[in-house]
Structure formats: structure tokens, C-alpha cells
Tab-separated table of C-alpha atoms in Angstrom:
chain	number	residue	atom	x	y	z
A	222	MET	CA	126.009	130.711	53.390
A	223	SER	CA	122.705	129.099	54.277
A	224	THR	CA	122.275	126.079	56.454
A	225	SER	CA	119.449	123.673	55.788
A	226	TYR	CA	118.025	121.419	58.445
A	227	SER	CA	116.307	118.190	57.552
A	228	ASN	CA	112.959	117.338	59.002
A	229	THR	CA	113.412	114.370	61.304
A	230	ARG	CA	109.765	113.351	61.075
A	231	PRO	CA	108.918	110.516	58.726
A	232	GLU	CA	107.110	111.451	55.579
A	233	VAL	CA	103.411	110.577	55.634
A	234	ALA	CA	100.990	110.862	52.786
A	235	ILE	CA	98.151	113.291	53.540
A	236	SER	CA	95.674	110.468	53.001
A	237	GLU	CA	97.294	108.556	55.881
A	238	ALA	CA	97.658	111.491	58.305
A	239	SER	CA	95.175	111.877	61.145
A	240	THR	CA	94.769	113.477	64.530
A	241	LEU	CA	93.576	111.951	67.748
A	242	PRO	CA	89.827	111.453	68.080
A	243	GLN	CA	87.921	114.440	69.517
A	244	SER	CA	87.313	112.669	72.841
A	245	TYR	CA	91.037	112.890	73.654
A	246	TYR	CA	90.647	116.668	73.760
A	247	THR	CA	87.201	117.040	75.323
A	248	ASP	CA	86.401	114.007	77.478
A	249	PRO	CA	86.798	114.741	81.228
A	250	ALA	CA	87.774	111.101	81.836
A	251	TRP	CA	90.745	111.427	79.454
A	252	PHE	CA	91.738	114.682	81.127
A	253	GLN	CA	91.616	112.997	84.554
A	254	ARG	CA	93.759	110.083	83.298
A	255	GLU	CA	96.336	112.517	81.930
A	256	MET	CA	96.386	114.507	85.167
A	257	GLU	CA	96.889	111.340	87.220
A	258	ALA	CA	99.571	109.952	84.914
A	259	ILE	CA	101.499	113.197	84.495
A	260	HIS	CA	100.818	115.956	87.005
A	261	PHE	CA	99.693	113.925	90.019
A	262	ASP	CA	102.899	111.913	89.883
A	263	MET	CA	105.403	114.774	89.736
A	264	TRP	CA	106.728	117.438	92.065
A	265	LEU	CA	104.953	120.742	91.424
A	266	CYS	CA	105.958	124.127	92.779
A	267	ALA	CA	103.046	125.280	94.944
A	268	GLY	CA	104.462	128.539	96.280
A	269	ARG	CA	107.100	130.131	98.471
A	270	THR	CA	107.863	129.701	102.156
A	271	SER	CA	107.527	133.479	102.539
A	272	GLN	CA	103.769	133.030	101.904
A	273	ILE	CA	103.446	131.115	105.181
A	274	PRO	CA	105.988	132.721	107.545
A	275	ALA	CA	104.244	131.844	110.828
A	276	THR	CA	102.539	128.869	112.470
A	277	GLY	CA	99.020	128.427	111.106
A	278	ASP	CA	99.505	130.542	107.987
A	279	TYR	CA	98.137	128.745	104.939
A	280	PHE	CA	97.364	128.978	101.252
A	281	VAL	CA	95.333	126.696	99.008
A	282	ARG	CA	96.438	125.346	95.630
A	283	GLN	CA	94.240	123.711	93.045
A	284	VAL	CA	95.776	120.965	90.885
A	285	ALA	CA	93.052	119.832	88.464
A	286	ASN	CA	90.308	118.491	90.739
A	287	ALA	CA	92.540	118.277	93.826
A	288	SER	CA	92.468	121.128	96.341
A	289	VAL	CA	95.514	121.233	98.628
A	290	ILE	CA	96.111	123.195	101.839
A	291	VAL	CA	99.747	124.227	102.408
A	292	THR	CA	100.419	125.364	105.973
A	293	ARG	CA	103.058	125.658	108.673
A	294	ASP	CA	102.653	123.430	111.746
A	295	ASP	CA	103.472	124.135	115.404
A	296	GLN	CA	107.116	123.114	114.887
A	297	GLY	CA	107.521	125.398	111.869
A	298	ASN	CA	107.417	122.541	109.342
A	299	VAL	CA	105.726	123.019	105.992
A	300	ARG	CA	102.815	120.591	105.619
A	301	ALA	CA	100.268	119.940	102.895
A	302	PHE	CA	96.918	118.171	103.080
A	303	HIS	CA	94.012	117.472	100.805
A	304	ASN	CA	91.448	120.204	101.484
A	305	VAL	CA	88.780	117.689	102.501
A	306	CYS	CA	87.371	116.734	105.907
A	307	ARG	CA	87.623	113.012	106.595
A	308	HIS	CA	84.078	112.922	107.986
A	309	ARG	CA	81.806	113.961	105.120
A	310	GLY	CA	84.215	115.173	102.458
A	311	THR	CA	83.458	118.850	103.035
A	312	MET	CA	86.010	121.370	101.778
A	313	LEU	CA	87.874	122.717	104.813
A	314	CYS	CA	89.232	126.008	103.447
A	315	GLN	CA	87.072	128.244	101.305
A	316	GLN	CA	89.563	131.140	101.255
A	317	ALA	CA	92.666	131.083	99.032
A	318	GLU	CA	94.889	132.049	101.985
A	319	GLY	CA	94.684	132.909	105.639
A	320	LYS	CA	95.679	131.890	109.141
A	321	PHE	CA	94.388	128.994	111.226
A	322	ALA	CA	93.836	129.775	114.898
A	323	GLY	CA	95.931	126.793	115.983
A	324	ARG	CA	93.565	124.226	114.455
A	325	ILE	CA	91.857	123.348	111.167
A	326	GLN	CA	88.125	122.965	111.693
A	327	CYS	CA	85.426	121.713	109.370
A	328	GLN	CA	82.421	124.030	109.326
A	329	TYR	CA	79.992	121.175	108.693
A	330	HIS	CA	80.281	118.946	111.814
A	331	ALA	CA	83.214	120.692	113.561
A	332	TRP	CA	85.740	117.916	113.171
A	333	THR	CA	88.950	119.615	114.247
A	334	TYR	CA	92.494	118.799	113.152
A	335	LYS	CA	95.852	119.842	114.569
A	336	LEU	CA	98.236	121.625	112.218
A	337	ASP	CA	100.154	118.356	111.766
A	338	GLY	CA	96.979	116.821	110.318
A	339	THR	CA	96.017	114.586	113.235
A	340	LEU	CA	92.379	114.580	114.278
A	341	ALA	CA	92.040	116.455	117.564
A	342	SER	CA	88.274	116.351	118.035
A	343	ALA	CA	85.322	114.609	116.417
A	344	PRO	CA	82.121	115.717	118.182
A	345	HIS	CA	79.570	112.975	118.903
A	346	MET	CA	81.861	110.221	117.651
A	347	GLU	CA	82.529	109.098	121.232
A	348	LYS	CA	79.210	107.244	120.938
A	349	VAL	CA	80.437	105.247	117.930
A	350	GLN	CA	81.822	101.930	119.107
A	351	GLY	CA	85.382	101.327	117.900
A	352	PHE	CA	85.925	104.865	116.624
A	353	CYS	CA	89.539	105.980	117.103
A	354	GLU	CA	90.593	109.560	116.299
A	355	ALA	CA	94.096	108.370	115.357
A	356	ASP	CA	92.568	106.515	112.385
A	357	TYR	CA	91.246	109.720	110.751
A	358	PRO	CA	94.046	112.237	110.116
A	359	LEU	CA	93.839	114.580	107.151
A	360	ASN	CA	95.142	112.974	103.978
A	361	ALA	CA	98.686	114.262	103.659
A	362	VAL	CA	100.320	115.450	100.460
A	363	ALA	CA	104.090	114.985	100.093
A	364	THR	CA	106.012	118.247	100.508
A	365	ALA	CA	109.566	119.397	100.004
A	366	VAL	CA	111.237	122.779	100.355
A	367	TRP	CA	114.132	123.877	98.208
A	368	ASP	CA	115.590	127.382	98.191
A	369	GLY	CA	112.384	128.884	99.583
A	370	HIS	CA	110.176	127.082	97.048
A	371	ILE	CA	107.478	124.734	98.343
A	372	PHE	CA	106.893	121.645	96.226
A	373	ILE	CA	103.987	119.210	96.522
A	374	ASN	CA	103.461	115.765	95.025
A	375	LEU	CA	100.026	114.124	94.930
A	376	SER	CA	101.346	110.616	94.264
A	377	ALA	CA	100.829	107.919	96.887
A	378	ARG	CA	104.508	106.980	96.383
A	379	PRO	CA	106.376	110.028	95.054
A	380	ILE	CA	109.934	109.735	93.836
A	381	PRO	CA	112.352	111.226	96.363
A	382	PHE	CA	112.620	114.982	95.910
A	383	ASP	CA	116.430	114.787	95.591
A	384	GLN	CA	115.959	112.453	92.641
A	385	HIS	CA	113.511	114.928	91.097
A	386	LEU	CA	116.068	117.738	91.413
A	387	ALA	CA	118.631	115.542	89.648
A	388	GLY	CA	121.572	117.614	90.912
A	389	LEU	CA	120.112	121.080	90.245
A	390	ASP	CA	120.473	121.939	93.928
A	391	ARG	CA	124.237	121.379	93.707
A	392	LYS	CA	124.490	123.128	90.340
A	393	PHE	CA	122.795	126.296	91.616
A	394	GLN	CA	124.340	126.300	95.114
A	395	PRO	CA	127.071	128.857	94.203
A	396	TRP	CA	124.337	131.401	93.443
A	397	ARG	CA	122.403	130.716	96.678
């Protein structure tokens, strides 16, 4: 006995069928819009907590044109930051993984950040009237940890991680 399945797509005459214009596939601006609308607004698995077992351990993840540092701070919390110095936009980490010696330092002008992202030192900025180190932390990336997995979200206002899981944490709890 054979079973036939009907095609749920509407019938279209070949003369009326078309694909998207080439620019949708090749234009970097379209790609950026798609990344921002889809991937930058969702929780993405960046790695495992076992990759950063100790304070100062880090790894870098690339999401389209965004480079993100994932590290463990002095209290053992998982943190993520855009891999860009707030001073001149220099990339902070060139290596894919490693260990910070208690601080994150830019090689260009030696701006130095604590592992929680706050600016600890900005050489020569003491001469700039009105400059306040507290105003220049690293740009944070939302993080969440579930079952040893580290998730990041590049959105300025990410949905709560529990909402993203939609009950999967409870569903899989019996299997730890």
C-alpha cells in the first residue's frame, strides 16, 4: 500500500516563478541586516564552562563581524565582552584562547580593564578634563550558563534566557 503526500505549496506557472535578486545573496549590507535581525538577537552557544575553568581564562568567538571575549572574572562568574578597546577600537585579544594575568590590557595605548569589564587604568587620560574611568567599561555581551554550556546574546535587550529555553531545562533535568 503506497501513501501519497500532497504538496502544500501553491502551484505557480514557470513563467511567474522567480528567485530573489542576486544582491540578496552577495551584498554585504544584506548579510549584515540578516545577522542583526536573526543571529544578533538570539542566544547562541559559545562554548563550555570547562574551557575557562579558572579566573582569567578566556576564549574568543566570532559571530559575523562581532568578536567576543568569554572569560571568568575574579568571583568565578562567566563574562563576555566585545573584543574592542573603548579608547581607539583596537582588538584586545589576538589569540583564540588564553589566560589574562588578572587584567585585560590593550596593546595600543595600554588601557587596562578588570575581568569584570570595568576600566582600571587609562594612561595619560588624567590630563583630560572631565574624563571618568567609570564611563568607559568594556561593552558587555549578555551571558547565560546552562548545564555547562555558555550562551551569549549580542542584542542590546535580549529576551530572558529562561524564555529562550522554553522549558527545555525542566524537560532534560532528569538526565542531568
